Amino acid sequence: MNAPPKAIAGTSTFLDERLGAGSFLKRNLRKIFPDHWSFLLGEIALYSFIILLLTGTFLTFWFKPGMGHTTYLGSYAPLYGVQMSEAYASTLHITFDVRGGLLIRQMHHWAALLFVAGMMVHMLRVFFTGAYRKPRELNWLIGVLLLSLALVEGLTGYSLPDDLLSGAGLRITQGVALSIPIVGTYISFFLFGGEYPGHDVISRFYSLHILLIPGILLALISAHMILMWVQKHTQMPGKGRTESNVVGAPFYPAFMAKAGAFFLFTFGVIALLGTFAQINPVWLYGPYTPADISAGSQPDFYMGFLEGSLRLMPAWEFNLFGYTFAMSVLIPALVPLGIVMTGLALYPFLEQWVTGDRREHHVCDRPRNNPHRTAIGMAGITFYGVLWLLGANDEISSTFHISLYTTTILGRIAIFVGPAIAYFVAYRICIGLQRKDAEVLSHGVESGVIKRMPNGQYIEVHTPPAEDIAAHIRGKKEIPIIEGGVDGEEVPPKGLRSGVGRLRAKMSKAYGTDHVPFHEEEVEEHAAVGAGEHKQLH
Amino acid sequence: MTDNNIERPEGRVVPARVVGTPPAAGPSLGEEPVHAPPGDPGVVEQDPAAARRAERVVALLFTIAFLAGAGFIASYVTFQVGDIDSTATSNFALGGTLTLALLSLAIGITVWVRQIMPKYNLVQERHAMVSDPETREYVKETFLQGANESGFVKHGLLRRTLLLAAAPLGLAPLVLLKDLGPLPGTVLRHTVWGKPTENGKPRRLVVEGTGQPIRAADFNSPGGILSVVPEGYEHDLNELAKATLILLKLRQEEFKSGTNLNWTHDGIVAYSKICTHVGCPAALYEQTTHHILCPCHQSTFDAADGAKVIFGPAARPLPQLPIGIDDEGYLIAKSDFHVPVGPSFWERGDAEAEARETKS
């Protein structure tokens, strides 16, 4: 093709004359996107969100967010004639009387799970590779906000069908709201329009779920994308990749097509799950009544850690000056969430404070190359994971025949011990992997060739590692340590003389010290490396 | 990442630049274009023969996607819904064809990208995000100039009254939300059990679901359990959220000191079913141990001992309702609960101590 088709050329000219789109496209059509499997994780979340908007809109065409009593007269026989809310009746209508309704409803639920799961693994990728560092701290904060909002979006969403299970979630939400000191009762009464459950909460959650929160999510996701575009994506260390370039495939046509295919993959997998993996079969639960509950009630997975922390907490409540402090609800509901979210939001700034590192970073760290960060991340995952597992301790108890109370007590221990063990193990693994890297650089890789030396000694010939692997390993960057006062020799700078300053210097030294520096000059010296006997690793 | 080793030498397009130094003045969104002239080492064309083979695979996949998409429309027309079986059939037909269409399309495009489009290893320069010093200086000057020209700094009265004007308007949306709900008052402290019925009689306990009143003489097998709601409020969810009971029949000798025997009738005891932790119905009962278990967070209460907490996060026993019988032998509430039921709240205070004081 030597000239663009008339239709495209004409439209382009029309737009360019009115928008000046040409210069934008000139700069961006061949924008380079680096390639790594882990960079796709965030895209899962992005595409799930688009699918949520599409499927959610479909559901709104039939869903009636009302709590008024109605008698079910639809085609699901087991509930025929049963008193229920309009919300639940319309959910049954979507399921059994709208063609494709069940499919879209299940896809919506699966997409929601995939949305949150995608965000979580994407966030872990960004954390462990240090991709949140300058200049990307703001995008990291947007991400933390997105995750928090997604949890609220999920909670308001699965409360809408008003079945027995979703009601249990609402009840717990209300119980938690009640426990908040001073304003708790008011929050509960304002949220539910009076006493629980009232007649307003479904319609209020509905407007939050389909308008307010998705609107904010959409705005924040757009900002997230624009920042990523302007700042350019980070890249993994490798041959020819530096802090001042980006190596990869151009947006048009390769990245565009890849992204399109990945959207379709996400869509296809969600359709697959929506078809064959039943989720939230609300027709089996029956309408909500605060007087009943089914055993084994579980929230969606992303709420599991809150459920677990509520289960884990020992009974603790006291009265002071005639007021009640319901610590056995307050602590588990707010503290773990606070630790996780605040910790995530502050981490980039704490790390900068400890390392004094004000440089821009565009090449990702391999997780092993910042052992303390990786260990902190693993400790966080373990903390979250223990809470999450304990959210299903009744299932664990019945599946593995462990006493229910034993699981709780083990969980109470694990929540403190687990993260410490995870920290230590992850740290040691990182150091071990770094040693392996150092060995590859300094001694090369085993070639499989056994050589007999003139003196009769047998050695295995090592060859230098493949160029790209070596470049990948050499991508390790030193972590800065704030200067002075650490060894007690010279006079520390002013900011480090206080107690906090000394602690900061100590932490900086621990965080930044490289325990496995590379000594590549040994490659030549090492007798076992046979020059000229290069062998590709792969 | 490692399947392509062809690169441009560093700094061929733009000289290498030290990170942190000001970039060339450039557009705010995006950078200079990246040209890939023919024969660029960063663009490796695929073998034409392999590309032709790949094209046939892609065409096949796209055709499958077409057929599956057509099948989706056909399934919509063919399979009706209306009961569990037909809904399941429709769901499998619609979902199966949709999945097949989407995944074939996705795989087709992937093959297209990987085996027909060139392999890319292009390099683009990055620039520090910070603007150059001249720009920053210019913005600073402009800001100061504008601030001075506007008179916002010089005219203090203007500034202060503007802030004054904004304050109530900023609060207005919050004030508007006041009618979201009534104030709590003391409604959380009372249930309908304390309210006599319309004809002035004490309220009967009725079985949840059927609405049948319970004759004490009929509820006579030890170990029995019923979920009970107040007569006349069988479908009032607000009241059920507070007033639902768990009614148990124990042997007289099984009771321990925690249970108020004056509030029982012939071994029948009624506790609030609403868990004192966060309000789930404590619905599970283990007959042999008299344990009531809340399935939400596993708070466990001893029904024989005033429903005191044995395990779990609940901090208080399930309140006991004083019950008796009316002249027809049906179970009735003798009064309301003496303490608020359900989860703890700020204004609750030590209601148990208050209840003890009023009694003595």
CSV table of C-alpha atoms in Angstrom, one decimal, chain A residues 8-224:
chain,number,residue,atom,x,y,z
A,8,ILE,CA,-9.0,7.2,6.0
A,9,ALA,CA,-7.1,10.1,4.4
A,10,GLY,CA,-10.3,12.2,4.1
A,11,THR,CA,-11.3,11.6,7.7
A,12,SER,CA,-7.8,12.3,8.9
A,13,THR,CA,-7.6,15.6,7.1
A,14,PHE,CA,-11.0,16.6,8.5
A,15,LEU,CA,-9.9,15.8,12.0
A,16,ASP,CA,-6.4,17.3,11.7
A,17,GLU,CA,-7.8,20.6,10.4
A,18,ARG,CA,-10.0,20.8,13.4
A,19,LEU,CA,-8.0,19.1,16.2
A,20,GLY,CA,-4.4,19.2,15.0
A,21,ALA,CA,-4.4,15.5,15.6
A,22,GLY,CA,-1.5,15.0,13.2
A,23,SER,CA,1.3,16.2,15.5
A,24,PHE,CA,-0.1,14.1,18.4
A,25,LEU,CA,-0.1,11.0,16.2
A,26,LYS,CA,3.4,11.9,14.8
A,27,ARG,CA,4.7,11.8,18.3
A,28,ASN,CA,2.7,8.8,19.6
A,29,LEU,CA,1.9,6.3,16.8
A,30,ARG,CA,5.3,4.7,17.1
A,31,LYS,CA,5.6,5.1,20.9
A,32,ILE,CA,7.7,2.3,22.2
A,33,PHE,CA,6.2,-0.2,24.8
A,34,PRO,CA,8.7,-2.6,26.5
A,35,ASP,CA,7.8,-6.2,26.7
A,36,HIS,CA,7.6,-8.5,29.8
A,37,TRP,CA,5.0,-10.9,30.8
A,38,SER,CA,4.4,-9.2,34.1
A,39,PHE,CA,3.5,-5.9,32.4
A,40,LEU,CA,0.3,-7.7,31.3
A,41,LEU,CA,-1.1,-8.0,34.8
A,42,GLY,CA,-2.4,-4.5,35.0
A,43,GLU,CA,-4.1,-4.9,31.6
A,44,ILE,CA,-6.2,-7.7,33.1
A,45,ALA,CA,-7.6,-5.3,35.5
A,46,LEU,CA,-8.1,-2.6,32.9
A,47,TYR,CA,-10.0,-4.9,30.5
A,48,SER,CA,-12.0,-6.4,33.3
A,49,PHE,CA,-13.2,-2.9,34.2
A,50,ILE,CA,-14.3,-2.3,30.6
A,51,ILE,CA,-16.2,-5.6,30.7
A,52,LEU,CA,-17.7,-4.6,34.0
A,53,LEU,CA,-19.0,-1.4,32.4
A,54,LEU,CA,-20.5,-3.3,29.5
A,55,THR,CA,-22.1,-6.2,31.5
A,56,GLY,CA,-23.2,-3.9,34.3
A,57,THR,CA,-25.0,-1.6,31.9
A,58,PHE,CA,-26.9,-4.6,30.6
A,59,LEU,CA,-27.9,-5.6,34.1
A,60,THR,CA,-29.3,-2.1,34.9
A,61,PHE,CA,-31.9,-2.5,32.1
A,62,TRP,CA,-33.8,-5.0,34.2
A,63,PHE,CA,-32.6,-4.6,37.8
A,64,LYS,CA,-34.9,-2.8,40.2
A,65,PRO,CA,-33.1,-1.4,43.2
A,66,GLY,CA,-36.0,-1.4,45.5
A,67,MET,CA,-36.7,-2.9,48.9
A,68,GLY,CA,-40.5,-2.8,48.6
A,69,HIS,CA,-42.2,-6.1,49.3
A,70,THR,CA,-43.4,-8.0,46.3
A,71,THR,CA,-44.6,-11.5,45.6
A,72,TYR,CA,-42.5,-13.4,43.2
A,73,LEU,CA,-44.5,-14.6,40.2
A,74,GLY,CA,-41.6,-15.3,37.8
A,75,SER,CA,-40.6,-18.6,36.2
A,76,TYR,CA,-38.3,-20.0,38.9
A,77,ALA,CA,-40.8,-22.5,40.4
A,78,PRO,CA,-39.2,-23.1,43.9
A,79,LEU,CA,-39.7,-19.5,44.9
A,80,TYR,CA,-43.0,-18.9,43.2
A,81,GLY,CA,-45.4,-17.0,45.4
A,82,VAL,CA,-42.6,-16.1,48.0
A,83,GLN,CA,-42.5,-12.7,49.5
A,84,MET,CA,-39.3,-10.8,48.7
A,85,SER,CA,-37.9,-7.4,47.8
A,86,GLU,CA,-38.1,-6.0,44.3
A,87,ALA,CA,-34.3,-6.1,44.1
A,88,TYR,CA,-34.3,-9.9,44.6
A,89,ALA,CA,-37.3,-10.5,42.4
A,90,SER,CA,-35.7,-8.5,39.5
A,91,THR,CA,-32.4,-10.4,40.0
A,92,LEU,CA,-34.4,-13.6,39.6
A,93,HIS,CA,-36.0,-12.1,36.6
A,94,ILE,CA,-32.7,-11.3,35.0
A,95,THR,CA,-31.5,-14.8,35.8
A,96,PHE,CA,-34.5,-16.9,34.5
A,97,ASP,CA,-36.6,-14.7,32.3
A,98,VAL,CA,-34.0,-12.7,30.3
A,99,ARG,CA,-32.1,-14.5,27.6
A,100,GLY,CA,-28.4,-14.2,28.3
A,101,GLY,CA,-29.3,-12.7,31.7
A,102,LEU,CA,-27.7,-15.4,33.7
A,103,LEU,CA,-24.6,-15.4,31.5
A,104,ILE,CA,-24.1,-11.6,31.8
A,105,ARG,CA,-24.8,-11.7,35.5
A,106,GLN,CA,-22.2,-14.4,36.1
A,107,MET,CA,-19.7,-12.6,33.7
A,108,HIS,CA,-20.2,-9.4,35.7
A,109,HIS,CA,-19.4,-11.2,38.9
A,110,TRP,CA,-16.4,-13.0,37.5
A,111,ALA,CA,-15.2,-9.8,35.9
A,112,ALA,CA,-15.4,-8.1,39.3
A,113,LEU,CA,-13.3,-10.8,40.9
A,114,LEU,CA,-10.8,-10.6,38.1
A,115,PHE,CA,-10.7,-6.8,38.3
A,116,VAL,CA,-9.7,-6.9,41.9
A,117,ALA,CA,-7.4,-9.9,41.5
A,118,GLY,CA,-5.7,-8.2,38.5
A,119,MET,CA,-5.2,-5.0,40.4
A,120,MET,CA,-3.7,-6.9,43.3
A,121,VAL,CA,-1.1,-8.9,41.2
A,122,HIS,CA,-0.3,-5.8,39.2
A,123,MET,CA,0.3,-3.9,42.4
A,124,LEU,CA,2.6,-6.7,43.7
A,125,ARG,CA,4.5,-6.6,40.4
A,126,VAL,CA,5.0,-2.8,40.7
A,127,PHE,CA,6.0,-3.2,44.3
A,128,PHE,CA,8.5,-5.9,44.0
A,129,THR,CA,10.2,-4.4,40.9
A,130,GLY,CA,10.3,-0.9,42.5
A,131,ALA,CA,8.3,0.5,39.6
A,132,TYR,CA,6.6,2.9,42.1
A,133,ARG,CA,9.8,4.9,42.5
A,134,LYS,CA,10.3,8.5,41.3
A,135,PRO,CA,8.8,9.7,39.0
A,136,ARG,CA,5.9,7.3,39.4
A,137,GLU,CA,4.8,7.8,43.0
A,138,LEU,CA,1.6,9.7,42.0
A,139,ASN,CA,0.6,6.8,39.8
A,140,TRP,CA,1.2,4.4,42.6
A,141,LEU,CA,-1.0,6.5,44.9
A,142,ILE,CA,-3.7,6.5,42.2
A,143,GLY,CA,-3.4,2.8,42.1
A,144,VAL,CA,-3.8,2.4,45.9
A,145,LEU,CA,-6.9,4.6,45.7
A,146,LEU,CA,-8.2,2.5,42.8
A,147,LEU,CA,-7.8,-0.7,44.8
A,148,SER,CA,-9.6,0.8,47.9
A,149,LEU,CA,-12.4,2.1,45.7
A,150,ALA,CA,-12.7,-1.3,44.0
A,151,LEU,CA,-13.3,-2.9,47.4
A,152,VAL,CA,-16.1,-0.5,48.1
A,153,GLU,CA,-17.5,-1.0,44.6
A,154,GLY,CA,-17.4,-4.7,45.2
A,155,LEU,CA,-19.2,-4.5,48.5
A,156,THR,CA,-21.9,-2.2,47.2
A,157,GLY,CA,-22.3,-4.5,44.2
A,158,TYR,CA,-22.7,-7.8,45.9
A,159,SER,CA,-25.2,-6.3,48.3
A,160,LEU,CA,-27.6,-5.4,45.6
A,161,PRO,CA,-29.4,-8.7,44.8
A,162,ASP,CA,-30.7,-8.7,48.4
A,163,ASP,CA,-30.5,-12.4,48.8
A,164,LEU,CA,-29.8,-14.1,52.1
A,165,LEU,CA,-26.0,-14.2,51.5
A,166,SER,CA,-25.7,-10.5,50.5
A,167,GLY,CA,-27.8,-9.5,53.4
A,168,ALA,CA,-25.3,-11.2,55.8
A,169,GLY,CA,-22.6,-9.1,54.3
A,170,LEU,CA,-24.7,-6.0,54.8
A,171,ARG,CA,-25.4,-7.0,58.4
A,172,ILE,CA,-21.7,-7.3,59.1
A,173,THR,CA,-21.1,-3.9,57.5
A,174,GLN,CA,-23.7,-2.4,59.7
A,175,GLY,CA,-22.4,-4.1,62.8
A,176,VAL,CA,-18.9,-2.7,62.0
A,177,ALA,CA,-20.4,0.8,61.4
A,178,LEU,CA,-22.1,0.7,64.8
A,179,SER,CA,-18.9,0.0,66.6
A,180,ILE,CA,-17.2,3.2,65.5
A,181,PRO,CA,-16.8,5.5,68.5
A,182,ILE,CA,-19.0,8.6,68.8
A,183,VAL,CA,-20.4,8.6,65.3
A,184,GLY,CA,-21.0,4.9,64.6
A,185,THR,CA,-24.8,4.9,65.4
A,186,TYR,CA,-25.3,8.0,63.3
A,187,ILE,CA,-23.3,6.5,60.4
A,188,SER,CA,-25.5,3.4,60.5
A,189,PHE,CA,-28.7,5.4,60.7
A,190,PHE,CA,-27.7,7.7,57.9
A,191,LEU,CA,-26.5,4.9,55.7
A,192,PHE,CA,-29.6,2.7,56.2
A,193,GLY,CA,-32.1,5.6,56.5
A,194,GLY,CA,-32.9,4.6,60.0
A,195,GLU,CA,-32.8,1.2,61.7
A,196,TYR,CA,-31.2,-1.8,60.0
A,197,PRO,CA,-32.1,-2.9,57.3
A,198,GLY,CA,-34.6,-0.2,56.5
A,199,HIS,CA,-35.9,0.5,53.0
A,200,ASP,CA,-33.2,2.6,51.5
A,201,VAL,CA,-29.9,0.9,51.5
A,202,ILE,CA,-30.3,-1.0,48.2
A,203,SER,CA,-31.2,2.1,46.2
A,204,ARG,CA,-28.4,4.1,47.9
A,205,PHE,CA,-25.9,1.4,47.2
A,206,TYR,CA,-27.2,1.2,43.7
A,207,SER,CA,-26.5,4.8,42.9
A,208,LEU,CA,-23.0,4.5,44.5
A,209,HIS,CA,-22.4,1.3,42.6
A,210,ILE,CA,-23.4,2.3,39.1
A,211,LEU,CA,-22.7,6.0,39.2
A,212,LEU,CA,-20.5,7.6,41.8
A,213,ILE,CA,-17.8,5.0,42.3
A,214,PRO,CA,-17.5,3.8,38.7
A,215,GLY,CA,-17.3,7.5,37.7
A,216,ILE,CA,-14.4,8.0,40.0
A,217,LEU,CA,-12.8,4.8,39.0
A,218,LEU,CA,-13.1,5.8,35.3
A,219,ALA,CA,-11.5,9.1,36.0
A,220,LEU,CA,-8.7,7.6,38.1
A,221,ILE,CA,-8.1,4.9,35.5
A,222,SER,CA,-7.8,7.5,32.8
A,223,ALA,CA,-5.3,9.5,34.9
A,224,HIS,CA,-3.4,6.2,35.6
